Short mmCIF file of C-alpha atoms in Angstrom, two decimals:
data_model
loop_
_atom_site.label_atom_id
_atom_site.label_comp_id
_atom_site.label_asym_id
_atom_site.label_seq_id
_atom_site.Cartn_x
_atom_site.Cartn_y
_atom_site.Cartn_z
CA ARG T 1 6.98 -0.84 -21.31
CA ALA T 2 7.66 -3.63 -18.81
CA ARG T 3 7.50 -2.47 -15.17
CA ALA T 4 7.28 -3.53 -11.54
CA SER T 5 5.48 -2.01 -8.54
CA ALA T 6 2.79 -0.35 -10.68
CA THR T 7 -0.86 -0.33 -9.57
CA ILE T 8 -3.90 -1.61 -11.44
CA ILE T 9 -7.56 -1.06 -10.54
CA PRO T 10 -10.99 -1.58 -12.11
CA ASN T 11 -12.81 1.56 -13.32
CA PRO T 12 -15.62 2.01 -10.72
CA GLN T 13 -17.77 3.67 -13.43
CA ASN T 14 -17.19 1.18 -16.28
CA THR T 15 -16.86 -2.59 -15.80
CA ASN T 16 -15.12 -2.92 -19.19
CA GLU T 17 -12.05 -0.88 -18.11
CA LEU T 18 -8.96 -1.22 -15.93
CA PHE T 19 -6.55 1.61 -15.03
CA LEU T 20 -2.78 1.09 -14.71
CA PHE T 21 -0.51 3.81 -13.27
CA GLY T 22 3.24 4.26 -12.71
CA GLY T 23 5.80 1.65 -11.72
CA GLU T 24 9.53 1.24 -12.32
CA TYR T 25 11.91 -0.61 -14.62
CA PHE T 26 15.48 -1.57 -13.56
CA ASN T 27 17.87 -3.08 -16.11
CA GLY T 28 20.59 -3.92 -13.61
CA ALA T 29 22.34 -0.56 -13.98
CA LEU T 30 19.74 2.19 -14.40
CA ALA T 31 16.30 2.70 -12.82
CA HIS T 32 13.45 4.31 -14.72
CA PHE T 33 10.19 5.44 -13.02
CA PHE T 34 6.91 6.02 -14.86
CA ASN T 35 3.92 8.31 -14.38
CA ASP T 36 1.85 7.15 -17.33
CA LEU T 37 -1.81 6.25 -16.99
CA TYR T 38 -3.10 3.46 -19.24
CA VAL T 39 -6.64 2.24 -19.75
CA TYR T 40 -7.10 -1.42 -20.64
CA ARG T 41 -10.41 -2.29 -22.37
CA ILE T 42 -11.34 -5.89 -21.62
CA SER T 43 -13.74 -6.40 -24.53
CA SER T 44 -11.22 -5.31 -27.19
CA ASP T 45 -8.02 -6.48 -25.37
CA SER T 46 -6.44 -3.06 -26.01
CA TRP T 47 -4.38 -0.49 -24.11
CA THR T 48 -4.72 3.30 -24.45
CA LEU T 49 -2.27 5.87 -23.04
CA ILE T 50 -4.04 8.80 -21.35
CA GLN T 51 -2.63 12.34 -21.33
CA SER T 52 -3.64 14.54 -18.38
CA GLN T 53 -2.55 18.05 -17.26
CA ASN T 54 -2.19 17.24 -13.59
CA THR T 55 -0.67 13.73 -13.69
CA PRO T 56 1.24 12.82 -10.47
CA PRO T 57 5.04 12.76 -10.80
CA ASN T 58 6.87 9.51 -11.71
CA ARG T 59 6.74 6.86 -8.97
CA SER T 60 6.38 3.25 -7.90
CA GLY T 61 5.27 1.52 -4.70
CA HIS T 62 2.28 3.89 -4.36
CA ALA T 63 -1.22 2.80 -3.37
CA TRP T 64 -4.67 3.61 -4.67
CA THR T 65 -8.27 2.60 -4.11
CA ILE T 66 -11.73 3.32 -5.42
CA ASN T 67 -14.05 5.42 -3.29
CA ALA T 68 -17.39 3.66 -2.99
CA ASN T 69 -19.06 6.95 -2.08
CA ASP T 70 -18.57 8.89 -5.33
CA LYS T 71 -17.03 6.23 -7.70
CA THR T 72 -13.70 8.03 -8.00
CA ILE T 73 -10.11 6.80 -7.38
CA TYR T 74 -7.67 8.07 -4.73
CA LEU T 75 -3.86 7.69 -4.84
CA PHE T 76 -1.30 8.33 -2.08
CA GLY T 77 2.51 8.27 -1.82
CA GLY T 78 5.10 6.06 -3.46
CA GLU T 79 8.82 6.39 -4.17
CA PHE T 80 11.21 7.75 -6.80
CA SER T 81 14.94 7.55 -7.51
CA SER T 82 17.27 9.03 -10.12
CA PRO T 83 18.49 6.59 -12.83
CA LYS T 84 21.74 5.77 -10.97
CA GLN T 85 19.87 5.86 -7.63
CA GLY T 86 21.98 8.70 -6.29
CA THR T 87 18.85 10.51 -5.08
CA PHE T 88 15.88 8.73 -3.59
CA TYR T 89 12.73 9.97 -1.89
CA HIS T 90 9.22 9.10 -0.81
CA TYR T 91 6.09 11.07 -1.69
CA ASN T 92 3.34 12.17 0.69
CA ASP T 93 1.08 13.66 -1.99
CA PHE T 94 -2.59 12.73 -2.40
CA TYR T 95 -4.57 12.69 -5.67
CA ARG T 96 -8.08 11.99 -6.92
CA LEU T 97 -8.68 10.55 -10.41
CA GLU T 98 -12.03 11.14 -12.09
CA PRO T 99 -12.56 7.94 -14.12
CA SER T 100 -14.83 9.36 -16.84
CA SER T 101 -12.79 12.50 -17.68
CA ARG T 102 -9.43 10.76 -16.81
CA GLU T 103 -8.43 14.00 -14.99
CA TRP T 104 -6.23 14.09 -11.87
CA THR T 105 -6.75 16.56 -8.98
CA ARG T 106 -4.15 17.03 -6.23
CA ILE T 107 -5.74 17.21 -2.76
CA GLU T 108 -3.95 19.58 -0.40
CA SER T 109 -4.02 18.86 3.35
CA PRO T 110 -2.71 20.97 6.26
CA LYS T 111 0.83 19.97 7.27
CA GLY T 112 0.81 17.47 10.13
CA LYS T 113 -2.82 16.58 9.42
CA SER T 114 -2.05 13.96 6.75
CA PRO T 115 0.00 10.75 6.53
CA PRO T 116 3.80 11.08 6.33
CA ALA T 117 5.60 10.07 3.11
CA ARG T 118 5.91 6.34 2.42
CA SER T 119 5.73 3.50 -0.11
CA GLY T 120 4.68 -0.14 0.14
CA HIS T 121 1.50 0.87 2.01
CA ARG T 122 -2.02 -0.23 1.09
CA MET T 123 -5.39 1.53 0.80
CA THR T 124 -9.02 0.44 0.68
CA TYR T 125 -12.44 2.04 1.22
CA PHE T 126 -15.22 1.94 3.85
CA LYS T 127 -18.42 3.98 3.37
CA GLN T 128 -17.20 7.61 2.92
CA TYR T 129 -13.65 6.88 4.16
CA ILE T 130 -10.37 5.99 2.47
CA VAL T 131 -8.39 3.61 4.73
CA LEU T 132 -4.55 3.75 4.65
CA PHE T 133 -2.19 1.55 6.66
CA GLY T 134 1.53 0.73 6.94
CA GLY T 135 4.31 0.85 4.37
CA PHE T 136 7.90 1.98 4.92
CA GLN T 137 10.17 5.03 4.85
CA ASP T 138 13.71 4.71 3.54
CA THR T 139 16.48 7.10 4.47
CA SER T 140 20.06 6.55 3.37
CA GLN T 141 20.76 5.24 6.90
CA ALA T 142 17.82 2.92 7.63
CA THR T 143 14.46 1.54 6.56
CA LYS T 144 11.60 2.16 8.96
CA TYR T 145 8.45 0.04 8.66
CA LEU T 146 5.23 1.77 9.67
CA THR T 147 2.19 0.75 11.70
CA ASP T 148 0.09 3.93 11.60
CA LEU T 149 -3.54 3.95 10.45
CA TRP T 150 -5.17 6.87 8.65
CA LEU T 151 -8.74 7.51 7.45
CA TYR T 152 -9.61 10.19 4.88
CA ASP T 153 -13.18 11.51 5.04
CA THR T 154 -14.19 12.16 1.40
CA VAL T 155 -17.29 14.15 2.47
CA ASN T 156 -15.58 16.55 4.93
CA TYR T 157 -12.14 16.50 3.23
CA VAL T 158 -10.11 15.75 6.34
CA TRP T 159 -7.60 13.08 7.42
CA HIS T 160 -8.01 11.29 10.78
CA CYS T 161 -5.34 9.32 12.60
CA PRO T 162 -7.73 7.54 14.98
CA ILE T 163 -6.61 6.61 18.49
CA LEU T 164 -6.83 2.89 19.21
CA PRO T 165 -8.48 1.65 22.42
CA ALA T 166 -6.07 1.40 25.36
CA ALA T 167 -4.28 -1.98 25.68
CA SER T 168 -5.79 -3.25 22.43
CA GLN T 169 -3.80 -5.37 19.97
CA LYS T 170 -2.61 -4.03 16.65
CA PRO T 171 -0.64 -5.50 13.71
CA ASP T 172 3.14 -5.23 13.62
CA ALA T 173 4.66 -2.67 11.23
CA ARG T 174 4.88 -3.98 7.63
CA SER T 175 4.63 -3.29 3.91
CA SER T 176 3.45 -5.32 0.89
CA PHE T 177 0.39 -6.78 2.66
CA THR T 178 -3.15 -6.89 1.28
CA LEU T 179 -6.00 -4.70 2.52
CA LEU T 180 -9.50 -5.66 1.40
CA PRO T 181 -12.80 -3.82 1.85
CA HIS T 182 -15.45 -5.25 4.23
CA GLU T 183 -18.95 -4.09 5.08
CA GLY T 184 -17.81 -3.56 8.70
CA GLY T 185 -14.38 -2.05 7.97
CA ALA T 186 -11.38 -3.73 6.31
CA VAL T 187 -9.43 -7.01 6.31
CA MET T 188 -5.62 -7.19 6.26
CA TYR T 189 -3.46 -10.23 5.47
CA GLY T 190 0.27 -10.91 5.36
CA GLY T 191 3.07 -8.54 4.45
CA TYR T 192 6.81 -8.08 4.79
CA SER T 193 9.21 -6.30 7.15
CA ARG T 194 12.73 -6.60 8.45
CA VAL T 195 13.22 -7.12 12.18
CA LYS T 196 16.27 -6.65 14.39
CA SER T 197 18.10 -9.89 15.18
CA THR T 198 21.42 -10.83 16.77
CA VAL T 199 23.77 -13.12 14.83
CA VAL T 200 26.46 -15.06 16.69
CA GLY T 201 29.67 -15.19 14.64
CA LYS T 202 33.03 -16.95 14.93
CA GLN T 203 34.99 -17.39 18.16
CA VAL T 204 37.09 -14.39 19.07
CA LYS T 205 40.29 -14.15 21.12
CA GLY T 206 39.46 -14.74 24.76
CA GLY T 207 36.89 -17.44 24.12
CA GLY T 208 33.67 -15.50 23.45
CA ALA T 209 31.75 -15.43 20.20
CA ALA T 210 31.37 -12.24 18.20
CA GLN T 211 27.81 -10.91 18.05
CA ARG T 212 26.37 -8.40 15.66
CA ASN T 213 22.95 -6.91 15.03
CA VAL T 214 21.35 -7.51 11.63
CA LEU T 215 17.94 -6.88 10.07
CA LYS T 216 16.36 -10.20 9.11
CA PRO T 217 13.52 -10.47 6.58
CA MET T 218 10.14 -11.45 8.07
CA VAL T 219 7.16 -12.63 6.07
CA HIS T 220 3.94 -12.04 8.02
CA THR T 221 1.17 -14.62 7.83
CA ASP T 222 -1.40 -13.07 10.19
CA SER T 223 -4.90 -11.81 9.38
CA TRP T 224 -6.62 -8.86 11.05
CA PHE T 225 -10.09 -7.33 10.90
CA LEU T 226 -10.24 -3.55 11.26
CA ARG T 227 -13.59 -2.75 12.78
CA ILE T 228 -14.68 0.81 11.89
CA THR T 229 -17.68 2.44 13.59
CA PRO T 230 -18.70 5.80 12.03
CA PRO T 231 -19.62 8.63 14.43
CA SER T 232 -23.28 9.07 15.36
CA ALA T 233 -25.43 11.62 13.52
CA GLU T 234 -25.42 13.81 16.66
CA SER T 235 -21.59 13.97 16.82
CA PRO T 236 -19.86 17.31 16.17
CA PRO T 237 -18.50 17.85 12.62
CA ASN T 238 -15.22 16.08 11.81
CA THR T 239 -15.58 13.55 14.62
CA PRO T 240 -13.35 10.59 13.67
CA PRO T 241 -14.78 7.09 13.45
CA THR T 242 -14.01 4.60 16.23
CA VAL T 243 -11.61 1.86 15.20
CA ARG T 244 -10.38 -1.43 16.64
CA TRP T 245 -8.01 -4.11 15.26
CA GLU T 246 -9.13 -7.69 15.86
CA ARG T 247 -6.68 -10.53 15.22
CA ARG T 248 -8.16 -13.50 13.38
CA LYS T 249 -7.36 -17.14 14.18
CA LYS T 250 -4.92 -18.68 11.70
CA PRO T 251 -6.74 -21.15 9.42
CA ALA T 252 -5.47 -24.70 8.93
CA ASN T 253 -5.16 -24.19 5.17
CA ALA T 254 -3.39 -20.83 4.91
CA PRO T 255 -1.31 -20.21 1.73
CA ASN T 256 1.82 -22.38 1.82
CA PRO T 257 4.68 -21.59 1.58
CA PRO T 258 4.35 -18.16 3.24
CA ARG T 259 4.98 -15.38 0.73
CA ALA T 260 5.40 -11.64 0.47
CA GLY T 261 4.39 -9.33 -2.36
CA ALA T 262 1.36 -11.40 -3.40
CA THR T 263 -1.63 -9.53 -4.78
CA MET T 264 -5.23 -9.97 -3.79
CA ALA T 265 -8.44 -8.85 -5.46
CA HIS T 266 -11.76 -8.39 -3.72
CA HIS T 267 -14.63 -10.30 -5.34
CA GLN T 268 -18.10 -10.81 -3.84
CA GLY T 269 -17.07 -10.97 -0.20
CA ARG T 270 -13.81 -12.84 -0.67
CA GLY T 271 -10.17 -12.13 -1.48
CA ILE T 272 -8.48 -13.95 -4.38
CA GLN T 273 -4.69 -14.21 -4.02
CA PHE T 274 -2.05 -14.84 -6.68
CA GLY T 275 1.71 -15.24 -6.64
CA GLY T 276 4.25 -13.68 -4.33
CA VAL T 277 7.86 -14.44 -3.44
CA HIS T 278 9.21 -17.00 -0.94
CA ASP T 279 12.73 -16.93 0.53
CA VAL T 280 14.21 -20.39 0.02
CA GLU T 281 17.75 -20.15 1.34
CA GLU T 282 19.47 -17.52 3.41
CA SER T 283 23.24 -17.05 3.73
CA GLU T 284 25.71 -14.32 4.73
CA GLU T 285 25.88 -13.24 1.09
CA GLY T 286 22.16 -12.88 0.51
CA ILE T 287 18.89 -14.67 -0.07
CA ASP T 288 17.77 -17.07 -2.76
CA SER T 289 14.11 -16.51 -3.51
CA GLU T 290 11.45 -18.37 -5.41
CA PHE T 291 8.49 -16.71 -7.13
#
């Protein structure tokens, strides 16, 4: 069935296959979330639905990545709502998918030693680590965009939330960005968040203008390199890698207009971007957008 906010990834063990998982469909009145896993075979242009005992619950807005170390796939988080959207929550569960057997395994982590629940985040891989950054948490009162960085060690089975060097720069909180693998760490581009802004309204009695705080949409157009240095061989077990964010200079020919929600694929040392959404006109009533 048609869906949005699903994830798709190449099978790291078979170049003829792609995996698609989850997503949501909204018909204007009811929301439906999926937890089906499909395999697309490129050579035969065919889809196959996979049945698995331990499939993650229905969700969208999750993230997954291959693990270069053992050629498996890891999935974290996402969101779910009831059909009429009366209940809504984010997941903080973590799964591994074995591509050849198509079997899921849930990975348990000690409480407080793993990333909090979220959706709209992104993941990639570096050596034996799974890299996770950003996303957002939605309560009924507010949406909080995240700027935390987590690394999962697939050899020692432990999450690290590495401490950044003092006074170093780091990206603003965001979701819907792209995170690409790199031989020295990872590369991040773009994204979306909503930032606090003050709007001046009509004149009020007494001469002043009414002011109110609103959350304005912000499309990010910055690029960052995440430099990851693994611990030395002499380090104690479970020593986290050293990390540093390095902001990249904006190129003269960046994608124009700026857009959020674009997708990027990694291919031979480069990222290939397609699509996205651009806000054309903003008014009190809402936003007109162009895909």
